Coordinates of C-alpha atoms (C1' of nucleotides) in Angstrom, one line a residue:
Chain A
X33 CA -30.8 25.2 18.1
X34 CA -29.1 28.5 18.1
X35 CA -27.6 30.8 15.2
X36 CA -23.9 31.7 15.2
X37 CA -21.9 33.9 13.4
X38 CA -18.6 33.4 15.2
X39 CA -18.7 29.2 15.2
X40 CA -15.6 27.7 16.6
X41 CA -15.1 25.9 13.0
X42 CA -11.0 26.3 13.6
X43 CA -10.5 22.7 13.6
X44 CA -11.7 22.5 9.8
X45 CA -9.1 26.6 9.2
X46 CA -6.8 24.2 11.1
X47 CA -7.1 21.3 8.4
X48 CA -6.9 23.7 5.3
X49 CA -4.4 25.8 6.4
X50 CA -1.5 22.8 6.9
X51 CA -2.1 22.9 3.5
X52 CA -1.7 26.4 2.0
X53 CA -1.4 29.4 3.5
X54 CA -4.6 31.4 3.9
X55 CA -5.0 34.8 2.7
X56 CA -6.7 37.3 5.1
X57 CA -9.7 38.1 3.5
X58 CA -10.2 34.0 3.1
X59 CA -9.8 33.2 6.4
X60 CA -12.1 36.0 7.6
X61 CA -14.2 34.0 5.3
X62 CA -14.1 30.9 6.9
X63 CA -14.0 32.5 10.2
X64 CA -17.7 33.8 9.8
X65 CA -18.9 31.1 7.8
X66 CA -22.4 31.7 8.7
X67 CA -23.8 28.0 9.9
X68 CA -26.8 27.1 12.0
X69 CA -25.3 25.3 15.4
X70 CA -26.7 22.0 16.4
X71 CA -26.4 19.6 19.6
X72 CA -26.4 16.3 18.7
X73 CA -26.9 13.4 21.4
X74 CA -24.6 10.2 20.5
X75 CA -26.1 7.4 18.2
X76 CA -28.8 9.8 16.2
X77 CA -28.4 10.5 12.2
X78 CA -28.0 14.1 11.0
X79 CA -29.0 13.1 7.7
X80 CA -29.8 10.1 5.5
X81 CA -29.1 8.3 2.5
X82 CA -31.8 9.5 0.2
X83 CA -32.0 12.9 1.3
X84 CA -31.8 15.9 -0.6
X85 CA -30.0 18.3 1.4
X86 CA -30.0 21.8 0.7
X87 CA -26.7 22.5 3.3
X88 CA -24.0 20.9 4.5
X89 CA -23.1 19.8 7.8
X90 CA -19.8 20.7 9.8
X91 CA -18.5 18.5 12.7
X92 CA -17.1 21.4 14.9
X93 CA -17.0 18.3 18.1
X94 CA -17.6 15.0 18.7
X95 CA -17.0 11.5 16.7
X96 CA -19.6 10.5 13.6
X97 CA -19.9 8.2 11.0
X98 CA -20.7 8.0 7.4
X99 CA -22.6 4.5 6.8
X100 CA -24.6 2.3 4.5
X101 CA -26.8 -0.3 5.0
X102 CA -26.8 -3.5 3.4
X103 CA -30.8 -4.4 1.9
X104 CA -30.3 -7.6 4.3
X105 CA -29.7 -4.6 7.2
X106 CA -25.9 -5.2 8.1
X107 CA -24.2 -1.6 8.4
X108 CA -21.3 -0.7 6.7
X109 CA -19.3 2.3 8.4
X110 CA -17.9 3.6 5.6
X111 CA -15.6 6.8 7.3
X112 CA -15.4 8.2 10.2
X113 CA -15.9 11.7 10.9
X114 CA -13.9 14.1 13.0
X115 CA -14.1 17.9 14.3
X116 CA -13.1 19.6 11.3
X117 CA -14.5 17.1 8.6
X118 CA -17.8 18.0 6.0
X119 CA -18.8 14.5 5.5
X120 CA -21.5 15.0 3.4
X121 CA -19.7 18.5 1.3
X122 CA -20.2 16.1 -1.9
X123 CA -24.2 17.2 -1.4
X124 CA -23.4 20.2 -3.0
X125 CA -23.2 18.5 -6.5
X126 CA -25.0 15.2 -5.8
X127 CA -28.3 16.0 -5.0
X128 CA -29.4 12.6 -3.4
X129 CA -27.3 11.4 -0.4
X130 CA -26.3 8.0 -1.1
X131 CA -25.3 7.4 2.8
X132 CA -26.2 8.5 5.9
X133 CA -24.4 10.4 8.5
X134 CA -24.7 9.6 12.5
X135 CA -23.7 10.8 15.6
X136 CA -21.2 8.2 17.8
X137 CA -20.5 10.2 20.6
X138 CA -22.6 13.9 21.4
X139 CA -21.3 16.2 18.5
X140 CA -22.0 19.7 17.7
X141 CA -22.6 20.4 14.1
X142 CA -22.5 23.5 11.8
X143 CA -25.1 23.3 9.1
X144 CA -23.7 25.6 6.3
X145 CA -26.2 26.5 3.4
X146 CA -25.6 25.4 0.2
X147 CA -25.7 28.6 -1.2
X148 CA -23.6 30.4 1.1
X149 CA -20.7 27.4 -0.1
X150 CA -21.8 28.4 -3.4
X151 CA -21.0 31.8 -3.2
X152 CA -17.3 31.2 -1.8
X153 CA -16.5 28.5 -4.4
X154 CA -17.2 31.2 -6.8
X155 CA -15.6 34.4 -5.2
X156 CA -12.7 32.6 -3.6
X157 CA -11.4 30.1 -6.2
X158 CA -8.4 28.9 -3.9
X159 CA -11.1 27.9 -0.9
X160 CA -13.2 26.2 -3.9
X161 CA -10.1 23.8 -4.5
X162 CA -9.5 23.9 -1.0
X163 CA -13.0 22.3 -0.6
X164 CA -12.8 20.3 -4.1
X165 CA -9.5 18.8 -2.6
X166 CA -11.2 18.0 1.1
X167 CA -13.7 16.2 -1.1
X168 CA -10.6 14.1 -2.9
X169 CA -9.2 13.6 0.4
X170 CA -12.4 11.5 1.8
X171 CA -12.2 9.9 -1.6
X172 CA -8.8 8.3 -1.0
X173 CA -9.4 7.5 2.5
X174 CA -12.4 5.5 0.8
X175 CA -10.1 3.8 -1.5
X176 CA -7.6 3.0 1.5
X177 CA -10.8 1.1 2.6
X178 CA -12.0 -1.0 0.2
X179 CA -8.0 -2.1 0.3
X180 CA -8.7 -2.5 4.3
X181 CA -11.2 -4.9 4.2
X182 CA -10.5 -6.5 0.7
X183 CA -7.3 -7.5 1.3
X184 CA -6.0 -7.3 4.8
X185 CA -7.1 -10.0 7.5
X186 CA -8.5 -8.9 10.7
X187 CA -6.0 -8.1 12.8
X188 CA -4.1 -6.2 10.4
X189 CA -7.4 -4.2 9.7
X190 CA -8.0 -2.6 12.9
X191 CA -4.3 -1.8 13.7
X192 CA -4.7 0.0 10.3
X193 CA -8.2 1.7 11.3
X194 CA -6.7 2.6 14.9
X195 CA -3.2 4.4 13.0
X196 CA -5.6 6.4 10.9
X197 CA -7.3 7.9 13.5
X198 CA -4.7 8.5 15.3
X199 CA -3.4 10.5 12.6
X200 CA -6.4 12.1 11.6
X201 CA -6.7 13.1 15.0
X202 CA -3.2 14.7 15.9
X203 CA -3.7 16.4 12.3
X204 CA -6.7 18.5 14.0
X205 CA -5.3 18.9 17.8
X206 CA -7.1 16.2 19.1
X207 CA -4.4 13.5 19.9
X208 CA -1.0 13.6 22.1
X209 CA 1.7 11.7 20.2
X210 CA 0.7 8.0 20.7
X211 CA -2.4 8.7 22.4
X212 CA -6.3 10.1 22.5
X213 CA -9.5 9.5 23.0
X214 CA -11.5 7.6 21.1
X215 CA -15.3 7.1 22.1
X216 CA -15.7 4.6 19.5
X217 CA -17.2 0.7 21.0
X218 CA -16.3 -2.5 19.2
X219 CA -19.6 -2.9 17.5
X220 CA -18.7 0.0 15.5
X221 CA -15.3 -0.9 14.6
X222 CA -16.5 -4.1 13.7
X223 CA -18.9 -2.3 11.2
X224 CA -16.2 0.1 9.8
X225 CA -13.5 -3.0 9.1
X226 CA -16.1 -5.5 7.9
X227 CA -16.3 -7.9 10.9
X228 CA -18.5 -9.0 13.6
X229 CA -17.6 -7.2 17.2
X230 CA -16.6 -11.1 18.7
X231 CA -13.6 -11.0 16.1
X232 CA -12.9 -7.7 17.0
X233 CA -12.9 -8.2 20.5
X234 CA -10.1 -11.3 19.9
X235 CA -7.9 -9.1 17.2
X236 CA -8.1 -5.8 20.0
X237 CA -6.9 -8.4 22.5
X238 CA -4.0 -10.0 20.5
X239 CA -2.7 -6.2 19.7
X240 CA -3.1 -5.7 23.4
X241 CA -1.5 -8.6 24.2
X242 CA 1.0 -8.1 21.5
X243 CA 2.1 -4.9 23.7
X244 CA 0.7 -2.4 20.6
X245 CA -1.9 -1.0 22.5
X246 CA -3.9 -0.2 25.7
X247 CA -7.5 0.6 24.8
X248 CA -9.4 1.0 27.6
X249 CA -12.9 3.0 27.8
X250 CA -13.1 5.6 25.6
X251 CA -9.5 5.8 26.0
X252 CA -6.3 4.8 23.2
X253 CA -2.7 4.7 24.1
X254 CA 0.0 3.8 21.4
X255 CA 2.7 1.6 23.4
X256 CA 4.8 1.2 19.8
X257 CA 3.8 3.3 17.1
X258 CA 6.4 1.3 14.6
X259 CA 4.6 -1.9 15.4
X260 CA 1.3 -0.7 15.5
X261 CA 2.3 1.1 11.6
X262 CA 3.6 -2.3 10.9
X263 CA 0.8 -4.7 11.9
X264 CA -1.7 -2.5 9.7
X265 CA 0.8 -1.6 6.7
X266 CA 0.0 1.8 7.5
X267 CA 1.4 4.7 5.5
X268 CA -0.2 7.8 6.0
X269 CA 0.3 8.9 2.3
X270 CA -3.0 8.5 1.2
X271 CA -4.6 11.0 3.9
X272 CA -2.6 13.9 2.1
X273 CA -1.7 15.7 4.9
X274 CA 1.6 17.1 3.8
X275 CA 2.7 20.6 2.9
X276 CA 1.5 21.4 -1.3
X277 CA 5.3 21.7 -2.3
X278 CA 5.9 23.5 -5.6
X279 CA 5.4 21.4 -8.2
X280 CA 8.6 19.7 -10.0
Chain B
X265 CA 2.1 9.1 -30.1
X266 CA 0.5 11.6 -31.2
X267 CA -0.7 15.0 -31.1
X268 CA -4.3 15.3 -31.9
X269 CA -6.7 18.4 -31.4
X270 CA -9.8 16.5 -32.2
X271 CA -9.8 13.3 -30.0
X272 CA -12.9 11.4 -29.9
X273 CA -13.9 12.0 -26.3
X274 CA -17.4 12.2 -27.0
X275 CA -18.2 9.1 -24.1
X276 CA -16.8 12.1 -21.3
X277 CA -18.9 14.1 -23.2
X278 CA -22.3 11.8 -23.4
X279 CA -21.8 11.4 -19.5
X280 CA -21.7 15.1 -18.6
X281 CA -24.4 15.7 -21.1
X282 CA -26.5 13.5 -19.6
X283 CA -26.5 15.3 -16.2
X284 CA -26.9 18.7 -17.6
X285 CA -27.3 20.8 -21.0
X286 CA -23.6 21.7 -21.9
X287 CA -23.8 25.3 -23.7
X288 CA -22.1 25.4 -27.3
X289 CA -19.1 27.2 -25.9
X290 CA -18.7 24.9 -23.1
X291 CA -19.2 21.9 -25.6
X292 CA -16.9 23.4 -28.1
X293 CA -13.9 23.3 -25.1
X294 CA -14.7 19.9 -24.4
X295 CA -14.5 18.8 -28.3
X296 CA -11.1 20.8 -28.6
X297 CA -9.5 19.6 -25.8
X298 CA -5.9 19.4 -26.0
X299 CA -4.4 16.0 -25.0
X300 CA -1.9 13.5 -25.7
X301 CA -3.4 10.6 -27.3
X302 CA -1.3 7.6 -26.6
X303 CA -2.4 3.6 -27.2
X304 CA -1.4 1.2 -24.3
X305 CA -1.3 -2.3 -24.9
X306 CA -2.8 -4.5 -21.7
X307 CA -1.8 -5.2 -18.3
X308 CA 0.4 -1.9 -18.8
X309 CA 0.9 0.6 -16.2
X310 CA -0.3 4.3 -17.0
X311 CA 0.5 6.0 -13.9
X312 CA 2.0 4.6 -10.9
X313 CA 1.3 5.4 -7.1
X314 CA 3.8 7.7 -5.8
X315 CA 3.7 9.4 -9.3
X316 CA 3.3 13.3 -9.3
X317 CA 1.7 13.8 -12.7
X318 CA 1.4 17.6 -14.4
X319 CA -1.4 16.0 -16.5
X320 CA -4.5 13.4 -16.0
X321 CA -5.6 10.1 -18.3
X322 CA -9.0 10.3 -19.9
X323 CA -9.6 6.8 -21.3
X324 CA -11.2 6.9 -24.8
X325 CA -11.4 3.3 -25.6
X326 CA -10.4 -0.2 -23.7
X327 CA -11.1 -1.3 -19.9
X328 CA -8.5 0.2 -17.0
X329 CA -8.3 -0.2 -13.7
X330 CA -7.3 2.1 -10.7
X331 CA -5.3 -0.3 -7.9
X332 CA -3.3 -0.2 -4.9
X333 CA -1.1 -3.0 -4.0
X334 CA -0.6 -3.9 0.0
X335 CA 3.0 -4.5 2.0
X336 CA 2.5 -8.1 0.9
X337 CA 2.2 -7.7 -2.3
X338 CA -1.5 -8.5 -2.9
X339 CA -3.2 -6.3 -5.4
X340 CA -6.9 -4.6 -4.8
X341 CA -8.5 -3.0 -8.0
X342 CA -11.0 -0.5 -6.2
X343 CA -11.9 0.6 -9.6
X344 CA -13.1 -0.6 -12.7
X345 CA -11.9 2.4 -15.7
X346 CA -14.1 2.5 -18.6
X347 CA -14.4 5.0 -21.9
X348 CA -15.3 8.4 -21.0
X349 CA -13.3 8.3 -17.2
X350 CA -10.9 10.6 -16.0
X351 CA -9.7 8.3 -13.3
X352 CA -6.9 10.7 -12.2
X353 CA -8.3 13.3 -12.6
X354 CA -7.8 14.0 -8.6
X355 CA -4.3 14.9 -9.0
X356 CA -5.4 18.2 -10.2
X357 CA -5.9 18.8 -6.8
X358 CA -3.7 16.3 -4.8
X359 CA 0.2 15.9 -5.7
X360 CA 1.2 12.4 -4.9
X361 CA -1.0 10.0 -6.7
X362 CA -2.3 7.1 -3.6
X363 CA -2.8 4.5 -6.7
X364 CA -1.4 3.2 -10.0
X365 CA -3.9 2.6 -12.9
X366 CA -3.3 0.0 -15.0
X367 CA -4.9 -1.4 -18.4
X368 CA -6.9 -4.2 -18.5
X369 CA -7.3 -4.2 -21.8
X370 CA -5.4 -2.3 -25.1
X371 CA -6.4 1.4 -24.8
X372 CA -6.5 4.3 -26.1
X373 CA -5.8 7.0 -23.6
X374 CA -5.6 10.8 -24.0
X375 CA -3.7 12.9 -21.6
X376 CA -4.6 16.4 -20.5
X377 CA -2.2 18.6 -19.3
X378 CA -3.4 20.1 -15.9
X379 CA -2.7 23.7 -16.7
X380 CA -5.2 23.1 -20.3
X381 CA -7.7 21.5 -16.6
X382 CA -7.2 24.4 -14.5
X383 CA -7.8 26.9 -17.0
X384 CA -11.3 25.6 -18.0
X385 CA -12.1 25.5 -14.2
X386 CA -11.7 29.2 -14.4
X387 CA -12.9 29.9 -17.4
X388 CA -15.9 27.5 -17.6
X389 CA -17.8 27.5 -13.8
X390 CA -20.2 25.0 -14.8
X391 CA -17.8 22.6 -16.5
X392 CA -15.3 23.0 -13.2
X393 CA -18.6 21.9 -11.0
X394 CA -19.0 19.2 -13.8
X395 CA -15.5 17.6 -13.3
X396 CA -15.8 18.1 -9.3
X397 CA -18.8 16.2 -9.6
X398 CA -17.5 13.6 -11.6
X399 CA -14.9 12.9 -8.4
X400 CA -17.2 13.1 -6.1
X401 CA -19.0 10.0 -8.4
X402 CA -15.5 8.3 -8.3
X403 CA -16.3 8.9 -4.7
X404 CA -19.6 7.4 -4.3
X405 CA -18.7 4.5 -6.5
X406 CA -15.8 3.9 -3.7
X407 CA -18.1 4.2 -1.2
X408 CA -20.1 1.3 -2.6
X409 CA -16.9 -1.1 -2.9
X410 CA -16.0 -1.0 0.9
X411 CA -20.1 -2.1 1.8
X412 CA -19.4 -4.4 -0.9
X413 CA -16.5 -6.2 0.2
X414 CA -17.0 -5.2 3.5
X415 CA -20.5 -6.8 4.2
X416 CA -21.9 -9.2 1.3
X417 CA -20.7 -12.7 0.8
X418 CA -19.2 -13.8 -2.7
X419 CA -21.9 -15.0 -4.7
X420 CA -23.6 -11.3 -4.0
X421 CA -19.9 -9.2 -4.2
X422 CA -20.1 -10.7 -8.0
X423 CA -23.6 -10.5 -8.8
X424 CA -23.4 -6.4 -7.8
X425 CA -20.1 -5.4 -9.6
X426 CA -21.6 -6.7 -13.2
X427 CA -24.7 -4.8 -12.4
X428 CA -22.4 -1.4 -11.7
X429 CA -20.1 -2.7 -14.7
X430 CA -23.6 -3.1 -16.8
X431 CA -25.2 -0.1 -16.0
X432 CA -22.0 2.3 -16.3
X433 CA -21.2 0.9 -19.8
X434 CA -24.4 1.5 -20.8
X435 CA -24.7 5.0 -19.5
X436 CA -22.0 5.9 -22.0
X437 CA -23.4 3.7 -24.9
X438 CA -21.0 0.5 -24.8
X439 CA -23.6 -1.6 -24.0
X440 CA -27.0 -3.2 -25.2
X441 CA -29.9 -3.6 -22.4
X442 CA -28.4 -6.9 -21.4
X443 CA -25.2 -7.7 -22.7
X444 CA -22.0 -6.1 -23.2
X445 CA -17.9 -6.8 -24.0
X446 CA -16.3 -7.4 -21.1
X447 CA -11.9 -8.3 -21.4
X448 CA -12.2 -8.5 -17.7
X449 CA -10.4 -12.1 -16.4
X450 CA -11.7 -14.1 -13.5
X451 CA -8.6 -13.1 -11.6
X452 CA -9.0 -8.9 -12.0
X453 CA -12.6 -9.6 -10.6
X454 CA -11.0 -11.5 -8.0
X455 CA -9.0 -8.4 -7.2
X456 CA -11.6 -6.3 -7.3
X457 CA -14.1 -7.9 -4.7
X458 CA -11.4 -9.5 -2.6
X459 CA -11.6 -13.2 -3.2
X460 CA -9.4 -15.6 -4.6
X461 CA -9.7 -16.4 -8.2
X462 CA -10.8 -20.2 -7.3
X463 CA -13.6 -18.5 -5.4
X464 CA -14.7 -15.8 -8.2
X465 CA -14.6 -19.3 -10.3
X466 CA -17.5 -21.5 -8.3
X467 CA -19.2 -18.0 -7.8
X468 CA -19.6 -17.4 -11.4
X469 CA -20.4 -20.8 -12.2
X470 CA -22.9 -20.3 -9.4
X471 CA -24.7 -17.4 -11.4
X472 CA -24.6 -19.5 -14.5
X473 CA -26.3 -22.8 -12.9
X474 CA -29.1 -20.3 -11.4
X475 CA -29.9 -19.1 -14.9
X476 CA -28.8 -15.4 -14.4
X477 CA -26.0 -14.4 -16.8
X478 CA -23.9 -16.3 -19.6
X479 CA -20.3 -15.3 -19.3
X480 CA -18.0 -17.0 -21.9
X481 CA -14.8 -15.0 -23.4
X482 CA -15.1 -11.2 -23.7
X483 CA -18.6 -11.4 -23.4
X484 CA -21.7 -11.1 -20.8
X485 CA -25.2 -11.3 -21.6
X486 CA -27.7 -11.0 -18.3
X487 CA -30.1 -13.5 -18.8
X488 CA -32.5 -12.2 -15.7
X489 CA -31.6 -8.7 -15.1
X490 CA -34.4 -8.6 -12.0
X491 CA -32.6 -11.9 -10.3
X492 CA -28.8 -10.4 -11.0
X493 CA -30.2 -6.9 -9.3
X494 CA -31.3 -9.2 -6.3
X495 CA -28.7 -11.3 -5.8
X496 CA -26.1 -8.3 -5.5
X497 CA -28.6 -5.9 -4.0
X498 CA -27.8 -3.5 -6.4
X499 CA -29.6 -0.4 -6.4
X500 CA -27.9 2.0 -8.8
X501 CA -28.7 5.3 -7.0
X502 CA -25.2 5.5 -6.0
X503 CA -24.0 6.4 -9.3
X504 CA -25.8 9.2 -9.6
X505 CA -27.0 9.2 -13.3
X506 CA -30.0 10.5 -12.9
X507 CA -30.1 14.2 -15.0
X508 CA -29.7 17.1 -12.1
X509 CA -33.2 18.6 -11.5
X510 CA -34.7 22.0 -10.5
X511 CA -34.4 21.6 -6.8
X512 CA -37.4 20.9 -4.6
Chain C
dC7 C1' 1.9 -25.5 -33.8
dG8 C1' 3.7 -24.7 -29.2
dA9 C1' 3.6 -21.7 -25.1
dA10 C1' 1.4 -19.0 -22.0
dT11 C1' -2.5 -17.4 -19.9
dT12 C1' -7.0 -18.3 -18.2
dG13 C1' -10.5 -21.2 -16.6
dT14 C1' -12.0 -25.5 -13.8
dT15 C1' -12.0 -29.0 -10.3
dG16 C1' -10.8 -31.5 -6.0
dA17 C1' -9.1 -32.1 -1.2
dC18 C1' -7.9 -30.0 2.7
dA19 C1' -6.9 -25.9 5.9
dT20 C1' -8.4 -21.8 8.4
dA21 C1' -10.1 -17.2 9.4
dC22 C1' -14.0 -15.7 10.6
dC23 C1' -19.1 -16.3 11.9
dT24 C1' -22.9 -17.8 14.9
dC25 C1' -25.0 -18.6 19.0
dA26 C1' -25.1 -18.3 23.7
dA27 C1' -23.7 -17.4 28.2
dG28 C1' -21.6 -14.6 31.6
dC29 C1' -19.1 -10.4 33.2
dC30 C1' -18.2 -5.6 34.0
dC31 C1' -19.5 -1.0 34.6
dA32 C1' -22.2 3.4 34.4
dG33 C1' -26.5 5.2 35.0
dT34 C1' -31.0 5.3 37.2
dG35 C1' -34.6 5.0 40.3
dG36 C1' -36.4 3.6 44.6
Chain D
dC237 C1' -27.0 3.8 49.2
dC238 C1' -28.2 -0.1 47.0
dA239 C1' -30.5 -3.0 43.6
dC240 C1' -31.5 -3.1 39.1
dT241 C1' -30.9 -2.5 34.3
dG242 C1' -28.8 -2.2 29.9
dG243 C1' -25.0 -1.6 27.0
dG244 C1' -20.7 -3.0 26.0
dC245 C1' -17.0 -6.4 26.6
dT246 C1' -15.3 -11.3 27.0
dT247 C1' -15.2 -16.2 26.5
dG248 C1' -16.3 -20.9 24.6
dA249 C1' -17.8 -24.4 21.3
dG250 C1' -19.0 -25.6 16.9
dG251 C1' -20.2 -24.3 11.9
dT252 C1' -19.2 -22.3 7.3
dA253 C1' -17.5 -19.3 3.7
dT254 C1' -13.5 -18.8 1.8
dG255 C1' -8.4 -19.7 1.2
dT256 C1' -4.5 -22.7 -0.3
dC257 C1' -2.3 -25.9 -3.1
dA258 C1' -2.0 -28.6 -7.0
dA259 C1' -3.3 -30.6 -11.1
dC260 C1' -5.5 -30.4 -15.5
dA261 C1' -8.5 -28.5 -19.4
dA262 C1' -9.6 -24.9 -22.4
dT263 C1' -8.3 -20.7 -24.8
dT264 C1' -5.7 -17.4 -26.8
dC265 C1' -1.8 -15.8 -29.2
dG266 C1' 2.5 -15.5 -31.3

DNA sequence: CGAATTGTTGACATACCTCAAGCCCAGTGG
DNA sequence: CCACTGGGCTTGAGGTATGTCAACAATTCG
């Protein structure tokens, strides 16, 4: 455990600046966000449901998860998290967490104080909607979920879950065109998309089969993208990435 | 439709008062907010995904719902709308809308132009945090639905949304202890939880035969509160309605 | 009062689950 | 360097929750 002023958080400068362009004095901001630098082996929490956490945590590397866990104990994935993503940001007006966050592969984490978010949110109005809208963002991804597994069988639900990462991940220079890696095991798909990993296993191997995919290891290569998009209705609307146009 | 300058929003009000002490300027805004009040009949469209609204919906009386509907045409309501909701209020902050919201029932609905929004964010810090935190509610509440449909069988996806539907009408005084109006058909709950409407059917007749609610018409009254908690595994942390207190 | 929407029921089909075994592979320790 | 171990992946056989289709009953509403 180390403290950092100069954190390498320029996947999340990366993430708000497709969307506006940052003025000098904010990015300096952001650049020196003052955050307390944590490794993380794979499969541990960094916080959980029930918690009251006075700070936020930062993914600056590896793969996490936000989950919940049924009272019968099945685990519900409810988001994954990637370099660049404050999964638990929302702490900073809910006081109790009402999920936890784990580790899947090793990460390293930023913990950023409360107060120090505080303080920009009120001198830097345009990071506070900046952050407001991150918080919207996770909040449609939700909603793209509960569509996910409500209402799309199995195979269509991982070739969805597979696009969105892929997207997620090229949106924060982590993925070639059709391809990256993705240290993510079948059990935990099969929690995220509402299955048991032997279903999983059968739908991976019918998109492999299909010629969709090659998933092998902690590796994922797109063979057709259109396909792929096509098998899991996937339009990437709903993750907001594009440009804030002027308004009409 | 009509103009009106003083629109009976007081259910938005009673929720955010029930989290923190508004102050009587801040109370004063809310009371005089500018809006649009407009009556929808049922089953009506209020905004539509794809949409880019200059305004958001604050439902003063009736039941909406937010929805997406998938490639094939099958709809998923991942949100119920009741009085006192804002339920787009995110495209302050997000240009394309990612759902529609429909009525359920006849409502009244008040819109709110964004610019009347964004210049009581800047004026009024506290109420700004108050309508970030009601998204990041909107959020939690999402969260819930995907481990709902996600991990519980049928008989519990129903016994848990009339507990949330229970608990949130009451929070904003539209309900007794143990009953409430509810206009909400077999088939919207069907859409909501992501079974068939046959299914939602036997379900329900499932929870009558076991003595925990009476569901006839417009109209539920929970017989055994304690067994309807059980049965959906409800624990209503995740709504977060508890007032804010001094932190520890 | 008729017409439409909602609720109910039955018979049958199927996507997905459960259990259980075997395989592959990376890491570890002797 | 090899044997062993454990986690993840794969496969098969059989069971169940839920879907589909189709008819009919009960309500609501114009």
């Amino acid at each position: 455990m180390r403290l950092s002023l100069v954190p390498d958080n320029n996947r999340l400068i990366r993430k708000l600046e497709s969307i506006f362009t940052l003025a000098d004095d904010e990015r300096q901001v952001l650049e020196n966000l003052p955050m307390q630098v944590m490794g993380i082996k794979a499969d541990q929490d960094i916080v959980r449901q029930g918690d009251r956490p006075s700070r936020s945590c930062l993914i600056l590397s590896g793969f996490a998860c936000t989950y919940k866990v049924t009272a019968g104990g099945k685990r519900q994935i409810v988001s994954f998290n990637l370099p660049g993503d404050v999964p638990d940001l929302q702490s900073l007006h809910l006081q109790v967490l009402d999920t936890s966050i784990g580790t899947i592969s090793p990460c390293r984490v930023g913990f950023i104080p409360h107060e120090v978010l505080r303080d920009i949110c009120e001198r830097y109005p345009r990071l506070a909607a900046a952050f407001w809208r991150e918080t919207l963002i996770d909040a449609a991804i939700f909603r793209e979920w509960v569509m996910n597994v409500g209402q799309r069988e199995g195979y269509q639900r991982i070739a969805h879950v597979l696009c969105e990462l892929l997207v997620r991940l090229r949106a924060v220079g982590l993925a070639e065109d059709h391809a990256c890696d993705l240290p993510i095991t079948q059990g935990e798909f099969a929690d995220a998309i509402g299955l048991t990993t032997v279903h999983v296993n059968r739908m991976l191997q019918q998109l492999r089969a299909n010629g969709l995919i090659e998933l092998k290891g902690d590796r994922l290569k797109v063979l057709d993208w259109d396909k792929l998009k096509a098998a899991g209705e996937f339009d990437p609307a709903y993750l907001h990435l594009e440009r804030q146009e002027a308004a009409a």
